[in-house]
């Protein structure tokens, strides 16, 4: 196959139907969804070529293939025996209200083995690999065991590919064993996994150092509407950007990691990657479409993103305190 910038492991995309209000009348939108789809969408927006490796099955899988390919994404799919998940959301009142949700069917051992091979093949022709989790609905969360992520990350590192992961829970623990180039995790996920004692900055910094010690070269922690934290080398930085009016905050983290991966796939530096990712996430919240944006706007917003070593403008720890000192203080408390 032809070379691509990013090979994306997105096991179980879902079909989404969203009802919105258009001048007092229902306006129905049909799209492909899930974390991996939103990441792929932003990667394509940023000009990256993407090969998505997934399982497509049943009527929903048939529709999903057309929707995904129509967005300029190359699909390498296992033809599954079950079905992909789907959901219907009503957003006419301004908030997302779930109307119905059908979970994806679990993958069989044969389907998982075939998906593993497809992903490894695509990765060998890619500049970087992004490991995405299964969709959030029902049985799909159990579709891919954590050990499959561990083995995949290990094989990808063995063949010298940058590996970026947007995972949590057992899957994050598993891939850390194999080593990662970048891991992105939210502060809520750190709390849920017991990796951080609280959402205060000291606790999050401690967790970031532990993630690095466990196998991540660089660590990104998102904090909702607060500036994200970024660890590279011995330096923890705060990534500051203007707050734009939010239409929908869903998908901002996926746009962030897409910007990071797109940069690394082309040989860019990690700080350049974090600035582009922050800009992509910043723009995503202003739109209703998840993982969407305008590349020109993202590039302009990138110039407004500032990466500052922790403590540079903080009222707590003095500037002379190193990130490692801060982490040690957090451990002591």
CSV table of C-alpha atoms in Angstrom, one decimal:
chain,number,residue,atom,x,y,z
A,1,UNK,CA,0.0,0.0,0.0
A,2,UNK,CA,1.0,3.6,-0.4
A,3,UNK,CA,2.7,5.4,2.4
A,4,UNK,CA,0.5,7.3,4.9
A,5,UNK,CA,1.3,9.8,7.6
A,6,UNK,CA,-0.7,8.1,10.4
A,7,UNK,CA,-1.9,4.6,10.9
A,8,UNK,CA,-4.9,4.7,13.3
A,9,UNK,CA,-6.0,1.8,15.4
A,10,UNK,CA,-9.7,2.4,16.0
A,11,UNK,CA,-11.3,-1.0,16.6
A,12,UNK,CA,-15.0,-0.2,16.7
A,13,UNK,CA,-16.4,3.0,15.0
A,14,UNK,CA,-20.1,3.7,15.6
A,15,UNK,CA,-22.9,5.2,13.5
A,16,UNK,CA,-24.3,8.4,15.0
A,17,UNK,CA,-27.7,10.1,14.3
A,18,UNK,CA,-28.1,13.5,15.7
A,19,UNK,CA,-31.4,15.5,15.7
A,20,UNK,CA,-31.0,19.3,15.7
A,21,UNK,CA,-33.4,22.2,15.3
A,22,UNK,CA,-33.3,24.1,12.1
A,23,UNK,CA,-35.8,27.0,12.0
A,24,UNK,CA,-38.3,25.0,14.1
A,25,UNK,CA,-38.0,21.8,12.1
A,26,UNK,CA,-36.0,18.7,12.9
A,27,UNK,CA,-32.6,18.5,11.1
A,28,UNK,CA,-31.1,15.0,11.1
A,29,UNK,CA,-27.4,14.4,10.7
A,30,UNK,CA,-25.8,11.0,10.0
A,31,UNK,CA,-22.1,10.6,10.7
A,32,UNK,CA,-19.4,8.1,11.7
A,33,UNK,CA,-18.4,8.5,15.3
A,34,UNK,CA,-16.1,7.2,18.1
A,35,UNK,CA,-12.8,8.5,19.4
A,36,UNK,CA,-10.9,7.1,16.5
A,37,UNK,CA,-13.2,8.7,13.9
A,38,UNK,CA,-13.0,12.1,15.5
A,39,UNK,CA,-9.2,11.8,15.6
A,40,UNK,CA,-9.0,10.8,12.0
A,41,UNK,CA,-11.3,13.6,10.9
A,42,UNK,CA,-9.0,16.2,12.5
A,43,UNK,CA,-5.9,14.5,11.1
A,44,UNK,CA,-7.3,14.8,7.6
A,45,UNK,CA,-8.3,18.5,8.3
A,46,UNK,CA,-4.7,19.1,9.2
A,47,UNK,CA,-3.5,17.6,5.9
A,48,UNK,CA,-2.4,14.3,7.2
A,49,UNK,CA,-3.1,11.1,5.2
A,50,UNK,CA,-4.7,8.5,7.5
A,51,UNK,CA,-5.2,4.8,7.3
A,52,UNK,CA,-7.9,3.6,9.8
A,53,UNK,CA,-7.7,0.0,11.0
A,54,UNK,CA,-11.0,-1.2,12.3
A,55,UNK,CA,-13.7,-3.9,12.3
A,56,UNK,CA,-16.9,-3.2,10.2
A,57,UNK,CA,-19.9,-5.5,10.5
A,58,UNK,CA,-23.6,-5.7,9.7
A,59,UNK,CA,-25.8,-2.9,8.3
A,60,UNK,CA,-24.2,-0.3,10.4
A,61,UNK,CA,-20.7,-1.3,9.3
A,62,UNK,CA,-21.7,-1.1,5.7
A,63,UNK,CA,-22.9,2.5,6.1
A,64,UNK,CA,-19.9,3.4,8.2
A,65,UNK,CA,-17.4,2.3,5.5
A,66,UNK,CA,-19.0,4.8,3.0
A,67,UNK,CA,-19.2,7.6,5.6
A,68,UNK,CA,-15.6,7.2,6.7
A,69,UNK,CA,-14.1,6.9,3.2
A,70,UNK,CA,-16.1,9.9,2.0
A,71,UNK,CA,-14.1,12.0,4.5
A,72,UNK,CA,-10.8,11.1,2.8
A,73,UNK,CA,-9.8,8.4,5.2
A,74,UNK,CA,-8.4,5.1,3.9
A,75,UNK,CA,-10.2,2.2,5.6
A,76,UNK,CA,-8.5,-1.2,6.2
A,77,UNK,CA,-11.3,-3.2,7.8
A,78,UNK,CA,-11.9,-6.7,9.0
A,79,UNK,CA,-15.3,-7.9,7.8
A,80,UNK,CA,-16.9,-8.8,11.1
A,81,UNK,CA,-19.7,-11.2,11.8
A,82,UNK,CA,-21.7,-9.1,14.2
A,83,UNK,CA,-22.5,-5.4,13.9
A,84,UNK,CA,-21.1,-2.0,14.7
A,85,UNK,CA,-22.8,0.1,17.4
A,86,UNK,CA,-25.1,3.1,16.8
A,87,UNK,CA,-26.8,5.8,18.8
A,88,UNK,CA,-29.4,8.5,18.3
A,89,UNK,CA,-29.0,11.9,20.1
A,90,UNK,CA,-31.5,14.7,20.3
A,91,UNK,CA,-29.8,18.1,20.5
A,92,UNK,CA,-32.8,20.3,19.7
A,93,UNK,CA,-32.9,21.6,23.3
A,94,UNK,CA,-29.2,22.7,23.2
A,95,UNK,CA,-27.9,19.7,25.2
A,96,UNK,CA,-27.3,16.1,24.0
A,97,UNK,CA,-30.1,13.8,25.1
A,98,UNK,CA,-29.7,10.1,24.4
A,99,UNK,CA,-32.7,8.7,22.6
A,100,UNK,CA,-31.4,5.2,21.8
A,101,UNK,CA,-28.1,3.3,21.8
A,102,UNK,CA,-27.2,-0.1,20.4
A,103,UNK,CA,-23.7,-1.4,21.4
A,104,UNK,CA,-21.2,-2.9,19.1
A,105,UNK,CA,-20.9,-6.7,19.2
A,106,UNK,CA,-17.7,-8.1,20.8
A,107,UNK,CA,-14.9,-9.1,18.4
A,108,UNK,CA,-14.2,-12.8,18.0
A,109,UNK,CA,-10.7,-14.1,18.4
A,110,UNK,CA,-10.3,-14.5,14.6
A,111,UNK,CA,-11.4,-10.9,14.0
A,112,UNK,CA,-9.0,-9.6,16.6
A,113,UNK,CA,-6.1,-11.5,15.1
A,114,UNK,CA,-6.9,-10.2,11.7
A,115,UNK,CA,-7.3,-6.6,12.9
A,116,UNK,CA,-3.9,-6.9,14.6
A,117,UNK,CA,-2.3,-8.0,11.4
A,118,UNK,CA,-4.0,-5.2,9.4
A,119,UNK,CA,-2.8,-2.6,11.8
A,120,UNK,CA,0.8,-3.8,11.9
A,121,UNK,CA,0.9,-3.8,8.1
A,122,UNK,CA,-0.5,-0.3,7.9
A,123,UNK,CA,1.9,0.9,10.6
A,124,UNK,CA,5.0,-0.3,8.7
A,125,UNK,CA,4.1,2.3,5.9
A,126,UNK,CA,3.2,5.1,8.3
A,127,UNK,CA,5.1,8.0,9.8
A,128,UNK,CA,3.4,7.5,13.2
A,129,UNK,CA,0.8,5.3,14.9
A,130,UNK,CA,-2.1,6.4,17.0
A,131,UNK,CA,-3.7,3.9,19.3
A,132,UNK,CA,-7.3,4.7,20.1
A,133,UNK,CA,-9.7,3.0,22.4
A,134,UNK,CA,-12.9,1.1,21.6
A,135,UNK,CA,-16.2,3.1,21.4
A,136,UNK,CA,-17.7,4.1,24.7
A,137,UNK,CA,-20.9,2.1,24.3
A,138,UNK,CA,-21.7,-1.2,25.9
A,139,UNK,CA,-19.9,-4.4,25.0
A,140,UNK,CA,-17.5,-2.5,22.7
A,141,UNK,CA,-15.5,-1.5,25.8
A,142,UNK,CA,-14.6,-5.2,26.2
A,143,UNK,CA,-14.0,-5.8,22.4
A,144,UNK,CA,-10.2,-5.5,22.5
A,145,UNK,CA,-8.4,-6.9,25.6
A,146,UNK,CA,-5.6,-4.8,27.2
A,147,UNK,CA,-3.0,-7.3,26.3
A,148,UNK,CA,-3.7,-6.8,22.6
A,149,UNK,CA,-2.8,-3.1,23.0
A,150,UNK,CA,0.4,-4.1,24.9
A,151,UNK,CA,1.6,-6.5,22.2
A,152,UNK,CA,0.7,-4.0,19.4
A,153,UNK,CA,2.6,-1.2,21.1
A,154,UNK,CA,5.6,-3.5,21.7
A,155,UNK,CA,5.8,-4.6,18.1
A,156,UNK,CA,5.4,-1.0,16.8
A,157,UNK,CA,8.2,0.2,19.0
A,158,UNK,CA,10.3,-2.8,17.8
A,159,UNK,CA,10.0,-1.6,14.2
A,160,UNK,CA,10.9,1.9,15.2
A,161,UNK,CA,7.5,3.7,14.9
A,162,UNK,CA,6.5,6.7,17.0
A,163,UNK,CA,3.5,5.4,19.1
A,164,UNK,CA,0.9,7.8,20.5
A,165,UNK,CA,-1.8,6.5,22.8
A,166,UNK,CA,-5.1,8.1,24.0
A,167,UNK,CA,-6.1,5.4,26.5
A,168,UNK,CA,-7.0,4.9,30.1
A,169,UNK,CA,-7.5,2.1,32.6
A,170,UNK,CA,-6.1,-1.3,32.0
A,171,UNK,CA,-5.2,-0.4,28.4
A,172,UNK,CA,-3.0,2.5,29.4
A,173,UNK,CA,-1.3,0.3,32.0
A,174,UNK,CA,-0.7,-2.3,29.3
A,175,UNK,CA,0.8,0.0,26.6
A,176,UNK,CA,3.1,1.6,29.2
A,177,UNK,CA,4.8,-1.7,29.7
A,178,UNK,CA,5.8,-1.6,26.0
A,179,UNK,CA,6.9,2.0,26.0
A,180,UNK,CA,5.2,5.0,24.2
A,181,UNK,CA,6.3,8.2,22.5
A,182,UNK,CA,3.3,10.2,23.8
A,183,UNK,CA,0.5,9.4,26.1
A,184,UNK,CA,-2.6,11.7,26.5
A,185,UNK,CA,-4.9,11.3,29.5
A,186,UNK,CA,-7.4,13.5,31.2
A,187,UNK,CA,-7.3,14.5,34.8
A,188,UNK,CA,-10.7,12.7,35.3
A,189,UNK,CA,-9.1,9.5,33.9
A,190,UNK,CA,-6.1,9.8,36.3
A,191,UNK,CA,-8.5,10.1,39.2
A,192,UNK,CA,-10.7,7.2,38.0
A,193,UNK,CA,-7.7,5.0,37.6
A,194,UNK,CA,-6.3,5.9,41.0
A,195,UNK,CA,-3.2,7.4,39.5
A,196,UNK,CA,-3.8,10.8,41.0
A,197,UNK,CA,-5.1,11.4,44.6
A,198,UNK,CA,-6.9,14.7,43.6
A,199,UNK,CA,-7.1,17.1,40.7
A,200,UNK,CA,-4.8,19.6,42.3
A,201,UNK,CA,-1.7,20.5,40.3
A,202,UNK,CA,0.8,18.8,42.6
A,203,UNK,CA,-1.1,15.5,42.4
A,204,UNK,CA,-1.3,15.6,38.6
A,205,UNK,CA,2.4,16.4,38.3
A,206,UNK,CA,3.2,13.4,40.5
A,207,UNK,CA,1.1,11.2,38.3
A,208,UNK,CA,2.8,12.6,35.1
A,209,UNK,CA,6.2,11.7,36.4
A,210,UNK,CA,5.0,8.2,37.3
A,211,UNK,CA,3.6,7.7,33.8
A,212,UNK,CA,7.0,8.7,32.4
A,213,UNK,CA,8.8,6.3,34.7
A,214,UNK,CA,6.4,3.5,33.6
A,215,UNK,CA,7.2,4.0,29.9
A,216,UNK,CA,5.9,7.2,28.3
A,217,UNK,CA,8.5,9.5,26.7
A,218,UNK,CA,6.1,12.5,26.9
A,219,UNK,CA,2.9,13.0,28.9
A,220,UNK,CA,0.0,15.3,28.2
A,221,UNK,CA,-2.8,15.8,30.8
A,222,UNK,CA,-5.9,17.7,29.9
A,223,UNK,CA,-7.8,19.5,32.6
A,224,UNK,CA,-11.2,20.4,31.2
A,225,UNK,CA,-11.3,24.2,30.7
A,226,UNK,CA,-8.0,24.6,32.6
A,227,UNK,CA,-4.7,24.9,30.7
A,228,UNK,CA,-3.3,21.4,29.9
A,229,UNK,CA,-0.1,20.1,31.4
A,230,UNK,CA,2.8,18.7,29.4
A,231,UNK,CA,5.9,16.7,30.6
A,232,UNK,CA,8.9,16.3,28.4
A,233,UNK,CA,12.4,15.5,29.8
A,234,UNK,CA,12.5,16.9,33.3
A,235,UNK,CA,10.2,19.8,32.6
A,236,UNK,CA,6.5,20.1,33.2
A,237,UNK,CA,4.9,23.0,31.3
A,238,UNK,CA,1.6,24.7,31.3
A,239,UNK,CA,0.2,25.1,27.8
A,240,UNK,CA,-1.8,28.3,27.7
A,241,UNK,CA,-4.2,29.4,24.9
A,242,UNK,CA,-7.1,31.8,24.6
A,243,UNK,CA,-10.5,30.6,25.8
A,244,UNK,CA,-13.0,30.6,22.9
A,245,UNK,CA,-16.8,30.4,23.3
A,246,UNK,CA,-17.7,26.7,23.5
A,247,UNK,CA,-20.5,25.3,21.3
A,248,UNK,CA,-19.6,21.6,22.2
A,249,UNK,CA,-16.6,20.5,24.2
A,250,UNK,CA,-16.9,16.9,23.1
A,251,UNK,CA,-14.0,15.8,20.9
A,252,UNK,CA,-11.5,18.5,22.0
A,253,UNK,CA,-9.1,16.0,23.4
A,254,UNK,CA,-9.3,14.0,20.2
A,255,UNK,CA,-8.5,17.0,18.1
A,256,UNK,CA,-5.6,17.7,20.5
A,257,UNK,CA,-4.0,14.3,20.1
A,258,UNK,CA,-4.6,14.4,16.3
A,259,UNK,CA,-2.6,17.6,16.1
A,260,UNK,CA,0.2,16.1,18.1
A,261,UNK,CA,0.3,12.9,16.0
A,262,UNK,CA,0.2,14.8,12.7
A,263,UNK,CA,3.3,16.8,13.7
A,264,UNK,CA,5.3,13.8,14.9
A,265,UNK,CA,4.4,11.8,11.8
A,266,UNK,CA,6.1,14.4,9.7
A,267,UNK,CA,9.2,14.6,11.9
A,268,UNK,CA,8.2,17.7,13.9
A,269,UNK,CA,9.5,18.5,17.4
A,270,UNK,CA,7.4,17.6,20.4
A,271,UNK,CA,6.8,21.3,21.4
A,272,UNK,CA,5.7,22.1,17.9
A,273,UNK,CA,3.3,19.1,18.2
A,274,UNK,CA,1.8,20.2,21.4
A,275,UNK,CA,1.2,23.8,20.1
A,276,UNK,CA,-0.6,22.5,17.0
A,277,UNK,CA,-2.6,20.0,19.1
A,278,UNK,CA,-3.7,22.7,21.6
A,279,UNK,CA,-4.8,24.9,18.7
A,280,UNK,CA,-6.8,22.1,17.1
A,281,UNK,CA,-8.5,21.4,20.4
A,282,UNK,CA,-9.2,25.0,21.0
A,283,UNK,CA,-11.0,25.4,17.6
A,284,UNK,CA,-12.9,22.2,18.0
A,285,UNK,CA,-14.9,23.4,21.0
A,286,UNK,CA,-16.3,26.3,18.9
A,287,UNK,CA,-18.1,23.8,16.6
A,288,UNK,CA,-20.9,21.3,16.9
A,289,UNK,CA,-19.1,18.7,14.6
A,290,UNK,CA,-16.7,16.6,16.6
A,291,UNK,CA,-13.1,16.5,15.3
A,292,UNK,CA,-13.8,19.3,12.8
A,293,UNK,CA,-12.2,22.6,12.1
A,294,UNK,CA,-10.5,24.7,9.5
A,295,UNK,CA,-6.8,24.2,8.9
A,296,UNK,CA,-6.1,27.9,8.3
A,297,UNK,CA,-7.8,28.8,11.6
A,298,UNK,CA,-5.9,26.1,13.4
A,299,UNK,CA,-2.5,27.4,12.1
A,300,UNK,CA,-3.4,31.0,13.1
A,301,UNK,CA,-4.5,29.9,16.6
A,302,UNK,CA,-1.2,28.0,17.0
A,303,UNK,CA,0.6,31.3,17.1
A,304,UNK,CA,-1.5,32.2,20.2
A,305,UNK,CA,-0.5,29.0,22.1
A,306,UNK,CA,2.3,29.4,24.7
A,307,UNK,CA,4.2,26.6,26.4
A,308,UNK,CA,5.5,27.9,29.8
A,309,UNK,CA,7.6,25.9,32.3
A,310,UNK,CA,5.5,25.3,35.4
A,311,UNK,CA,5.9,28.0,38.0
A,312,UNK,CA,6.7,30.8,35.5
A,313,UNK,CA,3.4,32.5,36.2
A,314,UNK,CA,2.3,30.5,39.2
A,315,UNK,CA,1.5,32.0,42.6
A,316,UNK,CA,2.4,28.8,44.4
A,317,UNK,CA,5.8,27.2,43.9
A,318,UNK,CA,8.6,29.6,43.2
A,319,UNK,CA,10.2,29.7,39.8
A,320,UNK,CA,13.4,28.2,41.3
A,321,UNK,CA,11.5,25.0,42.2
A,322,UNK,CA,12.1,22.4,39.5
A,323,UNK,CA,9.3,20.1,38.3
A,324,UNK,CA,11.1,17.2,39.9
A,325,UNK,CA,11.2,19.0,43.3
A,326,UNK,CA,7.5,19.7,42.9
A,327,UNK,CA,6.8,16.0,42.2
A,328,UNK,CA,8.8,15.0,45.2
A,329,UNK,CA,6.9,17.4,47.4
A,330,UNK,CA,3.7,15.9,46.1
A,331,UNK,CA,4.9,12.4,46.9
A,332,UNK,CA,5.8,13.6,50.4
A,333,UNK,CA,2.4,15.0,51.0
